[in-house]
CSV table of C-alpha atoms and ligand atoms in Angstrom, one decimal:
chain,number,residue,atom,x,y,z
N,1,UNK,CA,12.3,13.1,-2.5
N,2,UNK,CA,11.4,9.7,-3.8
N,3,UNK,CA,12.8,7.3,-1.2
N,4,UNK,CA,13.6,7.2,2.5
N,5,UNK,CA,15.5,4.2,3.8
N,6,UNK,CA,14.9,3.8,7.6
N,7,UNK,CA,17.4,1.8,9.6
N,8,UNK,CA,17.0,1.2,13.4
N,9,UNK,CA,20.4,0.6,15.0
N,10,UNK,CA,21.3,-0.6,18.5
N,11,UNK,CA,25.0,-1.4,19.0
N,12,UNK,CA,25.9,-2.2,15.4
N,13,UNK,CA,29.4,-0.6,15.3
N,14,UNK,CA,30.8,-3.3,13.1
N,15,UNK,CA,28.0,-3.3,10.6
N,16,UNK,CA,27.2,0.4,9.9
N,17,UNK,CA,29.9,1.3,7.5
N,18,UNK,CA,29.6,-1.7,5.2
N,19,UNK,CA,25.8,-1.3,5.3
N,20,UNK,CA,25.7,2.3,4.3
N,21,UNK,CA,28.3,1.7,1.6
N,22,UNK,CA,26.3,-1.2,0.3
N,23,UNK,CA,23.0,0.7,0.4
N,24,UNK,CA,24.3,3.7,-1.6
N,25,UNK,CA,25.8,1.3,-4.1
N,26,UNK,CA,22.6,-0.6,-4.5
N,27,UNK,CA,20.6,2.6,-5.0
N,28,UNK,CA,22.9,4.5,-7.4
N,29,UNK,CA,21.8,2.7,-10.6
N,30,UNK,CA,18.1,3.5,-9.9
N,31,UNK,CA,18.8,7.3,-10.3
N,32,UNK,CA,16.2,7.9,-7.6
N,33,UNK,CA,16.4,10.8,-5.1
N,34,UNK,CA,16.7,9.3,-1.6
N,35,UNK,CA,17.9,9.7,2.0
N,36,UNK,CA,19.1,7.1,4.5
N,37,UNK,CA,17.8,7.7,8.0
N,38,UNK,CA,19.7,5.8,10.6
N,39,UNK,CA,18.0,5.9,14.0
N,40,UNK,CA,20.5,5.3,16.8
N,41,UNK,CA,18.4,3.6,19.5
N,42,UNK,CA,20.6,4.6,22.4
N,43,UNK,CA,23.6,2.5,21.4
N,44,UNK,CA,26.4,2.3,24.0
N,45,UNK,CA,29.1,1.2,21.7
N,46,UNK,CA,30.8,3.3,19.0
N,47,UNK,CA,27.8,3.3,16.7
N,48,UNK,CA,27.0,7.0,17.1
N,49,UNK,CA,30.7,8.0,16.7
N,50,UNK,CA,30.8,6.1,13.5
N,51,UNK,CA,27.5,7.6,12.3
N,52,UNK,CA,28.9,11.1,13.0
N,53,UNK,CA,31.9,10.3,10.9
N,54,UNK,CA,29.9,8.8,8.1
N,55,UNK,CA,27.6,11.8,8.2
N,56,UNK,CA,30.5,14.0,7.3
N,57,UNK,CA,31.1,12.2,4.0
N,58,UNK,CA,27.8,10.7,3.1
N,59,UNK,CA,25.5,13.6,2.1
N,60,UNK,CA,22.4,11.5,1.9
N,61,UNK,CA,22.7,10.3,5.4
N,62,UNK,CA,20.4,11.6,8.2
N,63,UNK,CA,21.0,10.5,11.7
N,64,UNK,CA,18.3,10.5,14.4
N,65,UNK,CA,19.7,9.8,17.9
N,66,UNK,CA,17.3,8.7,20.6
N,67,UNK,CA,18.1,9.6,24.2
N,68,UNK,CA,18.1,6.0,25.4
N,69,UNK,CA,17.3,2.5,24.1
N,70,UNK,CA,13.6,2.6,23.4
N,71,UNK,CA,13.4,-0.6,21.4
N,72,UNK,CA,13.2,-1.5,17.7
N,73,UNK,CA,9.6,-0.5,17.3
N,74,UNK,CA,10.2,3.0,18.7
N,75,UNK,CA,13.3,3.4,16.6
N,76,UNK,CA,11.3,2.5,13.5
N,77,UNK,CA,8.5,4.9,14.5
N,78,UNK,CA,11.1,7.7,14.9
N,79,UNK,CA,12.5,6.9,11.5
N,80,UNK,CA,9.1,6.9,9.9
N,81,UNK,CA,8.2,10.2,11.5
N,82,UNK,CA,11.4,11.9,10.1
N,83,UNK,CA,11.1,10.3,6.6
N,84,UNK,CA,10.4,12.6,3.7
N,85,UNK,CA,10.4,10.2,0.8
N,86,UNK,CA,7.3,9.2,-1.1
N,87,UNK,CA,8.2,5.6,-0.4
N,88,UNK,CA,9.8,4.4,2.8
N,89,UNK,CA,11.9,1.3,3.0
N,90,UNK,CA,12.6,-0.1,6.4
N,91,UNK,CA,15.7,-2.3,6.8
N,92,UNK,CA,17.8,-3.9,9.6
N,93,UNK,CA,21.0,-2.3,10.7
N,94,UNK,CA,23.0,-5.5,11.0
N,95,UNK,CA,23.4,-6.3,7.4
N,96,UNK,CA,21.2,-9.4,7.5
N,97,UNK,CA,18.9,-7.7,4.9
N,98,UNK,CA,20.3,-7.1,1.4
N,99,UNK,CA,20.0,-3.5,0.2
N,100,UNK,CA,20.2,-5.1,-3.3
N,101,UNK,CA,16.6,-6.2,-2.9
N,102,UNK,CA,15.3,-2.7,-2.6
N,103,UNK,CA,14.8,-2.2,-6.4
N,104,UNK,CA,12.7,-5.4,-6.5
N,105,UNK,CA,10.6,-4.2,-3.6
N,106,UNK,CA,10.0,-0.8,-5.4
N,107,UNK,CA,9.1,-2.5,-8.6
N,108,UNK,CA,6.5,-4.6,-6.9
N,109,UNK,CA,5.1,-1.6,-5.1
N,110,UNK,CA,4.7,0.1,-8.5
N,111,UNK,CA,2.4,-2.7,-9.6
N,112,UNK,CA,-0.2,-1.1,-7.4
N,113,UNK,CA,0.5,-2.0,-3.8
N,114,UNK,CA,0.8,0.2,-0.7
N,115,UNK,CA,3.1,-2.1,1.2
N,116,UNK,CA,5.5,-4.8,0.0
N,117,UNK,CA,7.0,-7.0,2.7
N,118,UNK,CA,10.1,-9.1,2.4
N,119,UNK,CA,10.1,-12.9,2.9
N,120,UNK,CA,13.6,-13.9,4.1
N,121,UNK,CA,14.3,-17.0,2.0
N,122,UNK,CA,16.2,-19.1,2.8
N,123,UNK,CA,16.4,-17.8,6.4
N,124,UNK,CA,19.9,-17.7,7.9
N,125,UNK,CA,19.1,-18.1,11.6
N,126,UNK,CA,19.3,-21.0,14.1
N,127,UNK,CA,16.4,-23.5,13.8
N,128,UNK,CA,15.2,-24.1,17.4
N,129,UNK,CA,15.5,-20.6,18.8
N,130,UNK,CA,14.5,-18.7,15.7
N,131,UNK,CA,13.0,-20.4,12.7
N,132,UNK,CA,10.7,-22.7,14.6
N,133,UNK,CA,9.1,-20.1,16.8
N,134,UNK,CA,9.0,-17.8,13.9
N,135,UNK,CA,7.1,-20.2,11.6
N,136,UNK,CA,4.6,-20.8,14.4
N,137,UNK,CA,4.2,-17.1,14.9
N,138,UNK,CA,3.7,-16.5,11.2
N,139,UNK,CA,1.0,-19.1,10.9
N,140,UNK,CA,-0.7,-17.8,14.0
N,141,UNK,CA,-0.6,-14.1,12.9
N,142,UNK,CA,-1.7,-14.9,9.4
N,143,UNK,CA,-4.6,-16.9,10.7
N,144,UNK,CA,-5.7,-14.3,13.2
N,145,UNK,CA,-5.2,-11.1,11.2
N,146,UNK,CA,-6.3,-12.5,7.8
N,147,UNK,CA,-3.2,-11.0,6.2
N,148,UNK,CA,-1.4,-14.1,5.0
N,149,UNK,CA,2.3,-13.6,4.9
N,150,UNK,CA,5.1,-16.1,5.1
N,151,UNK,CA,7.4,-13.9,7.1
N,152,UNK,CA,6.1,-11.3,9.6
N,153,UNK,CA,9.5,-10.9,11.2
N,154,UNK,CA,11.2,-9.5,8.1
N,155,UNK,CA,12.1,-5.8,8.7
N,156,UNK,CA,12.8,-5.2,5.0
N,157,UNK,CA,9.7,-3.7,3.5
N,158,UNK,CA,8.6,-0.8,1.3
N,159,UNK,CA,5.7,1.3,2.3
N,160,UNK,CA,4.0,4.2,0.6
N,161,UNK,CA,4.3,7.4,2.5
N,162,UNK,CA,0.6,7.9,3.3
N,163,UNK,CA,0.3,4.4,4.6
N,164,UNK,CA,3.4,4.7,6.7
N,165,UNK,CA,2.4,8.0,8.2
N,166,UNK,CA,-0.9,6.5,9.3
N,167,UNK,CA,0.7,3.8,11.4
N,168,UNK,CA,0.6,4.0,15.2
N,169,UNK,CA,3.1,1.6,16.7
N,170,UNK,CA,3.3,0.5,20.3
N,171,UNK,CA,5.0,-2.4,22.2
N,172,UNK,CA,6.8,-4.6,19.7
N,173,UNK,CA,4.3,-3.9,16.9
N,174,UNK,CA,6.8,-3.2,14.1
N,175,UNK,CA,6.2,-6.8,13.0
N,176,UNK,CA,2.5,-6.2,12.7
N,177,UNK,CA,2.9,-3.3,10.3
N,178,UNK,CA,1.4,-5.2,7.4
N,179,UNK,CA,-1.7,-6.3,9.5
N,180,UNK,CA,-2.2,-2.8,10.9
N,181,UNK,CA,-1.8,-1.2,7.4
N,182,UNK,CA,-4.2,-3.7,6.0
N,183,UNK,CA,-6.8,-2.7,8.5
N,184,UNK,CA,-6.5,0.9,7.2
N,185,UNK,CA,-7.1,-0.4,3.7
N,186,UNK,CA,-3.6,-0.8,2.3
N,187,UNK,CA,-3.0,-3.4,-0.4
N,188,UNK,CA,-0.2,-5.8,0.6
N,189,UNK,CA,2.2,-7.9,-1.3
N,190,UNK,CA,5.2,-10.1,-0.4
N,191,UNK,CA,8.3,-11.0,-2.3
N,192,UNK,CA,11.3,-13.2,-1.5
N,193,UNK,CA,14.4,-11.4,-0.4
N,194,UNK,CA,17.9,-12.5,0.5
N,195,UNK,CA,18.8,-13.1,4.1
N,196,UNK,CA,22.4,-13.3,5.4
N,197,UNK,CA,23.9,-14.5,8.6
N,198,UNK,CA,24.9,-11.8,11.1
N,199,UNK,CA,28.6,-10.8,10.6
N,200,UNK,CA,29.4,-8.6,13.5
N,201,UNK,CA,27.6,-7.9,16.8
N,202,UNK,CA,25.0,-9.9,18.5
N,203,UNK,CA,21.3,-10.4,18.0
N,204,UNK,CA,19.2,-8.3,20.4
N,205,UNK,CA,16.6,-10.9,20.9
N,206,UNK,CA,16.1,-14.4,22.3
N,207,UNK,CA,13.3,-16.9,22.8
N,208,UNK,CA,11.6,-14.5,25.3
N,209,UNK,CA,10.4,-12.4,22.4
N,210,UNK,CA,7.9,-15.2,21.4
N,211,UNK,CA,5.7,-14.4,24.4
N,212,UNK,CA,5.7,-10.7,23.7
N,213,UNK,CA,4.8,-11.4,20.1
N,214,UNK,CA,1.8,-13.5,21.2
N,215,UNK,CA,0.6,-10.8,23.6
N,216,UNK,CA,1.0,-8.1,21.0
N,217,UNK,CA,-0.9,-10.3,18.6
N,218,UNK,CA,-3.8,-10.3,21.1
N,219,UNK,CA,-3.8,-6.5,21.2
N,220,UNK,CA,-3.6,-6.3,17.4
N,221,UNK,CA,-6.4,-8.8,16.9
N,222,UNK,CA,-8.6,-7.0,19.4
N,223,UNK,CA,-8.0,-3.6,18.0
N,224,UNK,CA,-8.4,-4.7,14.4
N,225,UNK,CA,-11.7,-6.6,15.0
N,226,UNK,CA,-13.3,-4.7,17.9
N,227,UNK,CA,-11.3,-1.5,18.1
N,228,UNK,CA,-14.4,0.6,17.4
N,229,UNK,CA,-17.0,-1.8,18.9
N,230,UNK,CA,-15.7,-3.3,22.1
N,231,UNK,CA,-19.1,-4.0,23.5
N,232,UNK,CA,-19.7,-6.5,20.7
N,233,UNK,CA,-17.1,-8.9,22.1
N,234,UNK,CA,-17.4,-8.1,25.8
N,235,UNK,CA,-21.2,-7.9,25.6
N,236,UNK,CA,-21.4,-11.3,23.9
N,237,UNK,CA,-19.2,-12.9,26.6
N,238,UNK,CA,-21.3,-11.1,29.3
N,239,UNK,CA,-24.6,-12.2,27.8
N,240,UNK,CA,-23.5,-15.8,27.4
N,241,UNK,CA,-22.2,-16.2,30.9
N,242,UNK,CA,-25.3,-14.3,32.2
N,243,UNK,CA,-27.7,-16.6,30.5
N,244,UNK,CA,-26.0,-19.7,31.6
N,245,UNK,CA,-25.7,-18.4,35.2
N,246,UNK,CA,-29.4,-17.4,35.3
N,247,UNK,CA,-30.5,-20.8,34.0
N,248,UNK,CA,-28.5,-22.5,36.7
N,249,UNK,CA,-29.9,-20.2,39.3
N,250,UNK,CA,-33.5,-20.8,38.2
N,251,UNK,CA,-32.8,-24.6,38.2
N,252,UNK,CA,-31.4,-24.5,41.7
N,253,UNK,CA,-34.2,-22.2,43.0
N,254,UNK,CA,-36.8,-24.6,41.5
N,255,UNK,CA,-35.1,-27.6,43.2
N,256,UNK,CA,-35.2,-25.7,46.5
N,257,UNK,CA,-38.7,-24.5,46.4
N,258,UNK,CA,-40.5,-27.5,44.8
N,259,UNK,CA,-38.5,-30.4,46.0
N,260,UNK,CA,-37.0,-29.0,49.2
N,261,UNK,CA,-33.4,-30.0,48.1
N,262,UNK,CA,-30.6,-28.4,50.1
N,263,UNK,CA,-28.7,-26.2,47.7
N,264,UNK,CA,-26.4,-24.3,50.1
N,265,UNK,CA,-23.4,-26.5,49.7
N,266,UNK,CA,-23.7,-27.2,46.0
N,267,UNK,CA,-20.8,-26.3,43.7
N,268,UNK,CA,-23.4,-25.4,41.0
N,269,UNK,CA,-24.6,-22.6,43.2
N,270,UNK,CA,-21.1,-21.1,43.3
N,271,UNK,CA,-20.8,-21.5,39.5
N,272,UNK,CA,-24.2,-19.7,39.0
N,273,UNK,CA,-23.2,-16.8,41.2
N,274,UNK,CA,-19.8,-16.6,39.5
N,275,UNK,CA,-21.3,-16.5,36.0
N,276,UNK,CA,-23.8,-13.9,36.9
N,277,UNK,CA,-21.2,-11.7,38.5
N,278,UNK,CA,-18.7,-11.9,35.6
N,279,UNK,CA,-21.5,-11.3,33.1
N,280,UNK,CA,-22.1,-7.9,34.8
N,281,UNK,CA,-18.3,-7.3,34.7
N,282,UNK,CA,-18.0,-8.1,31.0
N,283,UNK,CA,-20.9,-5.9,30.1
N,284,UNK,CA,-19.6,-3.0,32.2
N,285,UNK,CA,-16.1,-3.5,30.7
N,286,UNK,CA,-17.6,-3.3,27.2
N,287,UNK,CA,-19.5,-0.1,28.0
N,288,UNK,CA,-16.3,1.4,29.4
N,289,UNK,CA,-14.6,0.3,26.2
N,290,UNK,CA,-17.2,2.1,24.2
N,291,UNK,CA,-16.6,5.3,26.1
N,292,UNK,CA,-12.8,5.0,25.7
N,293,UNK,CA,-13.2,4.4,21.9
N,294,UNK,CA,-15.2,7.6,21.6
N,295,UNK,CA,-12.7,9.6,23.6
N,296,UNK,CA,-9.9,8.1,21.5
N,297,UNK,CA,-11.4,9.0,18.2
N,298,UNK,CA,-13.2,12.3,19.0
N,299,UNK,CA,-10.4,13.9,21.1
N,300,UNK,CA,-8.0,13.7,18.2
N,301,UNK,CA,-10.5,14.0,15.4
N,302,UNK,CA,-9.4,10.6,14.2
N,303,UNK,CA,-12.1,9.2,11.9
N,304,UNK,CA,-13.0,5.5,12.1
N,305,UNK,CA,-12.5,5.2,8.3
N,306,UNK,CA,-9.6,5.9,5.9
N,307,UNK,CA,-10.2,7.8,2.7
N,308,UNK,CA,-8.3,6.9,-0.5
N,309,UNK,CA,-9.5,9.6,-2.8
N,310,UNK,CA,-12.3,12.1,-3.2
N,311,UNK,CA,-13.6,13.3,-6.6
N,312,UNK,CA,-15.3,16.5,-5.7
N,313,UNK,CA,-18.7,17.5,-7.2
N,314,UNK,CA,-18.0,20.0,-10.0
N,315,UNK,CA,-21.4,21.7,-9.8
N,316,UNK,CA,-23.8,22.4,-7.0
N,317,UNK,CA,-26.4,24.4,-8.8
X,1,UDP,N1,17.4,-2.8,17.2
X,1,UDP,C1,17.1,-1.5,17.7
X,1,UDP,N2,16.7,-1.4,19.1
X,1,UDP,C2,16.7,-2.5,19.9
X,1,UDP,C3,16.9,-3.8,19.4
X,1,UDP,C4,17.3,-3.9,18.0
X,1,UDP,O1,17.1,-0.6,17.0
X,1,UDP,O2,16.3,-2.3,21.1
X,1,UDP,C5,17.8,-3.0,15.8
X,1,UDP,C6,19.1,-3.7,15.6
X,1,UDP,O3,20.2,-2.9,15.7
X,1,UDP,C7,18.9,-4.3,14.2
X,1,UDP,C8,17.4,-4.5,14.1
X,1,UDP,O4,16.8,-3.7,15.2
X,1,UDP,O5,19.2,-3.3,13.3
X,1,UDP,C9,17.0,-6.0,14.3
X,1,UDP,O6,17.7,-6.5,15.4
X,1,UDP,P1,18.4,-7.9,15.5
X,1,UDP,O7,19.2,-8.1,14.3
X,1,UDP,O8,19.0,-8.1,16.8
X,1,UDP,O9,17.1,-8.9,15.4
X,1,UDP,P2,17.1,-10.3,14.7
X,1,UDP,O10,17.6,-10.1,13.2
X,1,UDP,O11,18.1,-11.2,15.4
X,1,UDP,O12,15.7,-10.8,14.7
X,2,MG,MG1,19.3,-9.3,12.6
């Protein structure tokens, strides 16, 4: 199988039928073998009933139904896990993405990339609640992860199978897929794709998502930069606060011993003690982190590197 289209769906009863129809029509000219995997993320409208009906007529449709609403990231992860295609295309279930863009994504992928991400342009969402927070988030994520994309929020992307299977997604990390893949050595590209206003149903997100994105960014940044060496960051913070704390303590002790100054009521004393205590905490946290990293990698034989290819030796004697 050449292609798997993965579509997470939560209460999209009005959008499913047109979307599946449009997708099959967009893929027909390519002559590729493909499957459409719709993950029903615990919808409580008629989505599943509609999918069951479509499943009867559309032979390329595969439906994965989750037991409850686990969230978009989990739904995408379920779709990736069940995909069999060499290339996996992820797409929204509300029709805001245009299946007509899929051939362009695949063409770009064939130029030698492992992941091609869509850039919704022009974006068809409200300005204050969506486009503004989103452009701030894009700048922040690009800056922190070093993977410069214009649109991290676009679900429409094409990913090579080995890259996709390597992804471990938690929280609301589907939007960090390019950054996570990049850390594993994937080559990333971005192309402009169409974006359409939502026709039926409601958006599942509001402004509250912004905070979760920022927190997830913190996790991603930490894991990408220090995931295999937590002591380097915690130890550095610990050493810094420890050195400053010690200097202060020495200064105060000298004042007390040589000049007889009363130091008992000085805020500086409190600060010195605080810095010394947290320096021990930082270092201990870093050491615990080091142990957890070892457990994480060694318990599941997960290497700290990713191999692209091996050319075996053809002779050993
Ligand atoms: N979605 C999902 N589970 C959820 C929330 C959303 O599977 O808990 C799906 C939703 O059905 C849609 C896609 O994720 O196909 C994107 O959601 P939405 O269109 O609401 O996001 P927006 O485009 O407003 O950012
Ligand atoms: Mg949408």
